[in-house]
CSV table of C-alpha atoms in Angstrom, one decimal:
chain,number,residue,atom,x,y,z
A,268,MET,CA,-0.2,0.2,-0.2
A,269,ARG,CA,0.8,3.7,-0.4
A,270,ALA,CA,2.1,5.6,2.8
A,271,MET,CA,4.0,9.0,3.4
A,272,ARG,CA,6.8,8.1,5.5
A,273,ALA,CA,9.3,10.0,7.7
A,274,GLU,CA,12.5,8.3,6.9
A,275,ALA,CA,14.2,10.7,9.1
A,276,PHE,CA,13.3,13.8,11.5
A,277,SER,CA,15.0,16.6,9.6
A,278,GLY,CA,12.7,18.4,7.5
A,279,TYR,CA,9.9,18.2,4.7
A,280,LYS,CA,12.6,16.5,2.4
A,281,ASP,CA,12.6,13.1,4.8
A,282,LEU,CA,8.8,12.8,4.2
A,283,LYS,CA,8.7,10.2,1.2
A,284,LEU,CA,6.0,8.4,-0.6
A,285,VAL,CA,6.6,4.3,0.1
A,286,ASP,CA,5.0,1.0,-0.6
A,287,ILE,CA,4.6,-0.8,2.5
A,288,PRO,CA,2.6,-4.0,3.6
A,289,LYS,CA,-1.1,-3.5,4.1
A,290,PRO,CA,-1.6,-4.0,7.8
A,291,ALA,CA,-3.2,-7.2,9.1
A,292,VAL,CA,-6.2,-7.0,11.9
A,293,SER,CA,-5.5,-8.4,15.2
A,294,ASP,CA,-7.5,-8.6,18.2
A,295,GLY,CA,-9.0,-5.3,19.1
A,296,ARG,CA,-8.0,-3.8,16.3
A,297,VAL,CA,-10.3,-2.8,12.9
A,298,LEU,CA,-8.8,-2.6,9.6
A,299,VAL,CA,-9.6,0.7,8.2
A,300,ARG,CA,-9.3,1.9,4.4
A,301,ILE,CA,-8.2,5.6,4.7
A,302,THR,CA,-10.1,8.2,2.7
A,303,ALA,CA,-9.0,11.2,4.4
A,304,ALA,CA,-6.3,12.3,7.0
A,305,GLY,CA,-5.9,15.5,9.1
A,306,VAL,CA,-2.9,17.6,8.9
A,307,THR,CA,-1.8,19.0,12.1
A,308,PRO,CA,1.1,20.7,13.8
A,309,LEU,CA,2.3,17.6,15.7
A,310,GLU,CA,3.4,16.3,12.3
A,311,HIS,CA,5.6,19.1,11.7
A,312,THR,CA,6.7,18.8,15.4
A,313,ILE,CA,7.7,15.1,15.0
A,314,LEU,CA,9.2,16.0,11.3
A,315,SER,CA,11.1,18.9,12.6
A,316,GLY,CA,13.1,16.6,15.2
A,317,GLY,CA,11.2,18.2,17.8
A,318,TYR,CA,9.3,15.1,19.4
A,319,PRO,CA,11.6,12.5,21.0
A,320,ARG,CA,8.8,10.1,21.6
A,321,ALA,CA,8.4,9.5,17.7
A,322,LYS,CA,11.5,7.0,16.2
A,323,ALA,CA,11.8,7.1,12.2
A,324,PRO,CA,10.9,5.6,9.8
A,325,LEU,CA,7.1,6.3,10.7
A,326,VAL,CA,4.2,6.9,8.3
A,327,LEU,CA,3.0,10.2,10.2
A,328,GLY,CA,-0.5,11.2,10.8
A,329,GLY,CA,-2.6,11.2,13.8
A,330,GLU,CA,-6.3,11.6,12.9
A,331,GLY,CA,-8.2,10.1,10.0
A,332,ALA,CA,-11.6,9.0,8.3
A,333,GLY,CA,-12.2,5.8,6.3
A,334,VAL,CA,-14.4,3.2,5.8
A,335,VAL,CA,-14.4,-0.5,7.9
A,336,GLU,CA,-13.2,-3.4,5.9
A,337,GLU,CA,-12.7,-5.9,8.6
A,338,GLY,CA,-12.7,-6.8,12.1
A,339,GLY,CA,-15.6,-3.9,13.4
A,340,GLY,CA,-17.9,-6.3,14.7
A,341,THR,CA,-21.5,-5.3,15.3
A,342,ALA,CA,-20.5,-1.8,16.5
A,343,PHE,CA,-18.2,-1.0,13.3
A,344,PRO,CA,-19.8,-3.3,10.8
A,345,VAL,CA,-18.2,-3.5,7.3
A,346,GLY,CA,-18.6,-0.4,5.2
A,347,SER,CA,-19.3,1.9,8.1
A,348,ARG,CA,-17.8,5.1,7.8
A,349,VAL,CA,-15.5,6.1,10.8
A,350,MET,CA,-13.2,8.7,12.3
A,351,PHE,CA,-10.5,8.2,14.9
A,352,THR,CA,-7.3,9.5,16.4
A,353,GLY,CA,-4.9,7.9,18.8
A,354,PRO,CA,-1.5,7.3,19.1
A,355,TYR,CA,-0.9,6.8,15.3
A,356,GLY,CA,1.8,8.4,13.9
A,357,VAL,CA,3.9,8.9,16.9
A,358,SER,CA,4.3,5.6,18.4
A,359,GLU,CA,3.2,3.6,15.5
A,360,ASN,CA,2.4,4.1,11.9
A,361,GLY,CA,-0.3,6.9,11.2
A,362,THR,CA,-3.0,8.0,9.0
A,363,TYR,CA,-0.9,9.1,5.7
A,364,SER,CA,-1.6,5.8,4.4
A,365,GLU,CA,-4.3,3.6,2.4
A,366,TRP,CA,-4.9,1.4,5.3
A,367,LEU,CA,-4.7,1.0,8.8
A,368,ALA,CA,-5.3,-1.1,11.6
A,369,VAL,CA,-7.4,0.9,14.2
A,370,ARG,CA,-7.9,0.3,18.0
A,371,LYS,CA,-11.7,-0.5,18.1
A,372,GLU,CA,-11.8,2.0,21.5
A,373,ASN,CA,-10.3,5.1,19.5
A,374,LEU,CA,-13.4,4.8,16.6
A,375,CYS,CA,-17.0,6.8,16.1
A,376,LEU,CA,-19.0,6.4,13.5
A,377,ILE,CA,-19.4,9.5,11.1
A,378,PRO,CA,-22.7,10.9,11.1
A,379,ASP,CA,-24.4,10.6,7.5
A,380,ASN,CA,-24.4,14.7,6.9
A,381,ILE,CA,-20.7,15.0,7.5
A,382,GLU,CA,-18.2,14.0,4.8
A,383,ASP,CA,-15.1,12.1,5.2
A,384,ILE,CA,-13.1,15.1,4.3
A,385,SER,CA,-14.8,17.4,7.1
A,386,ALA,CA,-14.8,14.5,9.4
A,387,ALA,CA,-10.9,13.7,9.2
A,388,GLY,CA,-10.0,16.8,11.1
A,389,VAL,CA,-12.8,16.4,13.6
A,390,PRO,CA,-11.1,14.0,16.3
A,391,VAL,CA,-8.4,15.6,18.0
A,392,ALA,CA,-9.5,19.5,18.3
A,393,TYR,CA,-13.3,18.6,18.8
A,394,LEU,CA,-12.4,15.9,21.5
A,395,THR,CA,-9.9,18.6,23.1
A,396,ALA,CA,-12.9,21.2,22.9
A,397,GLN,CA,-15.5,19.0,24.3
A,398,MET,CA,-13.3,17.4,27.3
A,399,THR,CA,-11.8,20.7,28.2
A,400,LEU,CA,-14.8,22.8,28.5
A,401,SER,CA,-16.3,19.5,30.4
A,402,PHE,CA,-13.7,19.7,33.2
A,403,ALA,CA,-13.2,23.4,33.3
A,404,GLY,CA,-17.2,23.0,34.3
A,405,PHE,CA,-18.7,24.7,31.3
A,406,ALA,CA,-22.6,25.3,31.9
A,407,LYS,CA,-25.2,27.4,29.6
A,408,GLY,CA,-24.9,31.2,30.3
A,409,MET,CA,-20.9,31.1,30.6
A,410,THR,CA,-18.6,33.4,28.5
A,411,VAL,CA,-16.0,31.2,26.9
A,412,LEU,CA,-12.5,32.6,25.4
A,413,SER,CA,-10.5,30.0,23.3
A,414,PRO,CA,-8.0,32.4,21.1
A,415,ALA,CA,-7.2,31.8,17.3
A,416,ILE,CA,-10.1,31.1,15.6
A,417,GLY,CA,-8.5,29.8,12.6
A,418,GLY,CA,-6.9,27.2,14.3
A,419,SER,CA,-8.5,23.5,15.0
A,420,VAL,CA,-8.8,23.9,18.9
A,421,GLY,CA,-9.8,27.6,18.9
A,422,ASN,CA,-12.5,27.2,16.1
A,423,ALA,CA,-13.7,23.7,18.0
A,424,VAL,CA,-14.1,25.1,21.6
A,425,THR,CA,-15.8,28.4,19.9
A,426,GLN,CA,-18.4,26.3,18.0
A,427,ILE,CA,-19.3,23.9,20.9
A,428,ALA,CA,-19.5,26.5,23.5
A,429,LYS,CA,-21.8,28.4,21.4
A,430,ALA,CA,-23.8,25.4,20.3
A,431,GLN,CA,-24.5,24.3,24.3
A,432,GLY,CA,-25.6,27.6,25.2
A,433,ALA,CA,-22.7,30.1,26.0
A,434,LYS,CA,-23.4,33.7,26.6
A,435,HIS,CA,-20.4,34.5,24.6
A,436,ALA,CA,-18.3,32.3,22.6
A,437,ILE,CA,-15.1,34.5,22.0
A,438,SER,CA,-12.0,34.0,19.9
A,439,THR,CA,-9.5,35.9,18.5
A,440,THR,CA,-6.9,36.6,15.4
A,441,THR,CA,-4.0,38.6,14.5
A,442,ASN,CA,-5.0,38.8,10.8
A,443,HIS,CA,-7.7,41.5,9.6
A,444,SER,CA,-8.7,39.5,6.8
A,445,LYS,CA,-9.1,36.3,8.9
A,446,ALA,CA,-11.2,38.6,11.2
A,447,GLN,CA,-13.5,39.5,8.2
A,448,GLN,CA,-13.9,36.0,7.0
A,449,ALA,CA,-14.8,34.7,10.8
A,450,ARG,CA,-17.4,37.3,10.7
A,451,SER,CA,-18.7,36.0,7.4
A,452,LEU,CA,-19.1,32.3,8.7
A,453,GLY,CA,-20.9,33.4,11.6
A,454,PHE,CA,-18.4,34.1,14.2
A,455,ASP,CA,-19.5,37.4,15.3
A,456,GLU,CA,-17.2,37.8,18.9
A,457,VAL,CA,-13.7,37.4,17.1
A,458,ILE,CA,-11.1,40.2,18.4
A,459,ASP,CA,-9.1,41.3,16.0
A,460,LEU,CA,-6.0,41.8,17.6
A,461,SER,CA,-4.6,44.1,15.1
A,462,VAL,CA,-6.6,46.4,16.0
A,463,GLU,CA,-7.6,45.8,19.5
A,464,LYS,CA,-5.7,44.4,22.9
A,465,LEU,CA,-7.0,40.9,23.7
A,466,ARG,CA,-8.2,42.5,27.3
A,467,ASP,CA,-10.0,45.2,25.7
A,468,GLY,CA,-12.0,43.2,23.4
A,469,VAL,CA,-13.4,40.8,26.1
A,470,ARG,CA,-14.1,43.8,28.4
A,471,ARG,CA,-16.2,45.2,25.6
A,472,ILE,CA,-17.8,42.2,24.5
A,473,THR,CA,-18.7,41.0,28.0
A,474,GLU,CA,-19.2,44.4,29.3
A,475,GLY,CA,-16.6,44.6,31.9
A,476,TYR,CA,-17.3,41.0,33.3
A,477,GLY,CA,-14.6,38.8,31.8
A,478,ALA,CA,-14.3,35.1,30.7
A,479,ASP,CA,-15.2,32.8,32.6
A,480,ILE,CA,-13.1,29.8,31.1
A,481,VAL,CA,-10.2,30.1,28.7
A,482,ILE,CA,-9.3,27.3,26.8
A,483,ASP,CA,-5.7,28.2,25.1
A,484,ALA,CA,-3.8,26.2,22.6
A,485,MET,CA,-1.3,29.0,21.7
A,486,GLY,CA,1.1,29.5,24.6
A,487,GLY,CA,3.1,32.2,24.5
A,488,GLU,CA,2.5,35.6,25.3
A,489,ILE,CA,-1.5,35.0,24.1
A,490,LEU,CA,-1.6,32.9,27.5
A,491,SER,CA,-0.5,35.7,29.4
A,492,GLU,CA,-2.9,37.9,27.8
A,493,SER,CA,-5.6,35.3,28.2
A,494,LEU,CA,-5.3,35.0,31.7
A,495,GLY,CA,-5.6,39.1,32.5
A,496,THR,CA,-9.5,38.2,30.8
A,497,LEU,CA,-10.4,36.0,33.5
A,498,SER,CA,-13.6,36.6,35.6
A,499,ILE,CA,-13.6,36.2,39.0
A,500,GLY,CA,-13.4,32.7,39.9
A,501,GLY,CA,-12.4,32.0,36.6
A,502,SER,CA,-10.4,29.6,35.5
A,503,LEU,CA,-8.0,29.1,32.1
A,504,THR,CA,-6.6,25.4,30.7
A,505,THR,CA,-3.6,25.3,28.5
A,506,LEU,CA,-3.0,22.6,26.4
A,507,GLY,CA,-0.5,24.0,23.2
A,508,TYR,CA,2.2,26.0,22.5
A,509,ALA,CA,2.1,26.8,18.8
A,510,ALA,CA,3.0,30.5,19.9
A,511,GLY,CA,5.5,29.3,22.2
A,512,ARG,CA,6.6,27.1,25.0
A,513,LYS,CA,7.7,30.1,27.8
A,514,THR,CA,5.7,33.3,28.8
A,515,THR,CA,5.7,35.7,31.6
A,516,ILE,CA,2.5,35.9,34.0
A,517,ASP,CA,1.2,38.3,36.2
A,518,VAL,CA,0.4,36.4,39.3
A,519,THR,CA,-2.5,38.9,40.5
A,520,ASP,CA,-4.4,37.8,37.5
A,521,LEU,CA,-4.8,34.5,39.6
A,522,ILE,CA,-5.0,35.6,43.3
A,523,TRP,CA,-7.0,38.7,43.1
A,524,LYS,CA,-9.6,37.0,40.8
A,525,ARG,CA,-9.5,33.7,42.9
A,526,ALA,CA,-8.7,32.2,39.7
A,527,SER,CA,-7.3,28.7,38.4
A,528,MET,CA,-5.0,27.5,35.7
A,529,LYS,CA,-4.8,23.9,34.8
A,530,SER,CA,-3.3,21.8,31.8
A,531,PHE,CA,-4.7,19.1,29.5
A,532,SER,CA,-3.6,16.1,27.4
A,533,LEU,CA,-6.2,14.2,25.4
A,534,PHE,CA,-4.3,11.0,25.1
A,535,SER,CA,-4.3,10.5,28.9
A,536,GLN,CA,-7.7,10.7,29.4
A,537,PRO,CA,-9.8,7.5,30.3
A,538,PRO,CA,-12.2,5.5,28.0
A,539,GLU,CA,-15.1,6.8,29.8
A,540,VAL,CA,-14.2,10.7,29.1
A,541,TRP,CA,-13.6,9.9,25.3
A,542,THR,CA,-16.8,8.0,25.1
A,543,THR,CA,-18.9,10.6,26.6
A,544,ALA,CA,-17.6,13.3,24.4
A,545,TRP,CA,-17.4,11.3,21.2
A,546,THR,CA,-21.5,10.9,22.0
A,547,VAL,CA,-21.4,14.7,22.6
A,548,ILE,CA,-19.8,15.4,19.3
A,549,PHE,CA,-21.5,12.9,17.1
A,550,SER,CA,-24.9,14.7,18.2
A,551,LEU,CA,-23.6,18.1,17.5
A,552,LEU,CA,-22.3,17.2,14.4
A,553,GLN,CA,-25.5,15.2,13.1
A,554,SER,CA,-27.9,18.4,14.2
A,555,GLY,CA,-25.7,20.6,12.2
A,556,ALA,CA,-24.9,22.7,15.5
A,557,VAL,CA,-21.0,22.6,14.8
A,558,LYS,CA,-19.7,22.6,11.2
A,559,PRO,CA,-16.0,21.3,10.7
A,560,ILE,CA,-14.2,23.9,8.3
A,561,VAL,CA,-11.5,22.5,5.7
A,562,ALA,CA,-9.6,25.1,4.3
A,563,LYS,CA,-7.7,23.0,1.7
A,564,THR,CA,-7.2,19.5,0.7
A,565,PHE,CA,-4.0,17.9,-0.9
A,566,PRO,CA,-3.7,14.6,-2.4
A,567,LEU,CA,-1.3,12.0,-0.1
A,568,ALA,CA,1.6,12.3,-2.1
A,569,GLU,CA,1.5,16.2,-1.3
A,570,ALA,CA,1.8,15.6,2.3
A,571,ALA,CA,5.3,17.8,2.6
A,572,ASP,CA,3.1,20.4,0.8
A,573,ALA,CA,0.2,20.4,2.9
A,574,LEU,CA,2.6,20.7,6.2
A,575,ARG,CA,4.1,23.7,4.7
A,576,TYR,CA,1.0,25.2,3.9
A,577,LEU,CA,-0.6,24.5,7.2
A,578,VAL,CA,2.5,25.8,9.4
A,579,GLU,CA,3.5,28.7,6.7
A,580,GLY,CA,0.3,29.5,5.3
A,581,ARG,CA,-1.8,29.9,8.5
A,582,PRO,CA,-5.1,28.7,7.1
A,583,PHE,CA,-8.5,29.4,8.4
A,584,GLY,CA,-9.7,26.0,8.9
A,585,ARG,CA,-8.2,22.6,8.6
A,586,VAL,CA,-5.7,20.9,6.1
A,587,VAL,CA,-6.6,17.4,4.9
A,588,LEU,CA,-4.8,14.9,2.7
A,589,THR,CA,-7.2,12.6,0.5
A,590,ILE,CA,-6.6,9.5,0.0
């Protein structure tokens, strides 16, 4: 079968189209014919040598969508369309391939109204969004801030919070054209950081109240600025560092507001948390309350170009490989 494999971890040039054996089905695994694979910043980190857990050669890709061919039992019959994420593309071969043997517990059926290309970019972002909101104690009527509306987590949190009754579902962008694009897509509480400071924007939208919950996948200075937007008793969850691993915070943003700060890692969550989150996400997708946004697709053989576009082009929405 065809696969895009990293032969080493020193840049885009190490990603090669290869022919490798089709995986065999074993106990607890389901053979899935991959139709689309989500492209994420983690693949760039791995390919750049910044993720020591990964060992070359390695087929990249941590999430995807496809069709069950064998081993799915009654829960995932042959022909079922499924989406999934897991340790794929990190500790074992991933979704940049024509077939993959996927752990049954990682699978979720795709609603009939969602295309495979859209579903391929759902798992990591939407599971992260739903779980972090739940852990933060989200309830209808709360105000949520998740920076970077064009990014996967920022967009997913904003959509899920709004769909579940947030009073305000706020996000940001540093690009004026992205701010306009976001508003044209119905995201009417996006702060354009090219013309307004984050704290000022949140203060304006919430009439001085602040954010009950911040879900930050960016890190760097945006984390520090987001902390300053919290309301009394609010919480910030940090889970990514696309804007930098280090920042400086004002501890009074926590102390004076009796606020809290926590972290989140998707793949450390127990199975029952995944099951609950998948149930919510499936329902929201099926009803049309949330709509995944795909910026651009690339064929499998152009995976390096897809990664470059994601990292350097900073598109609005997901980048997806079609298999």
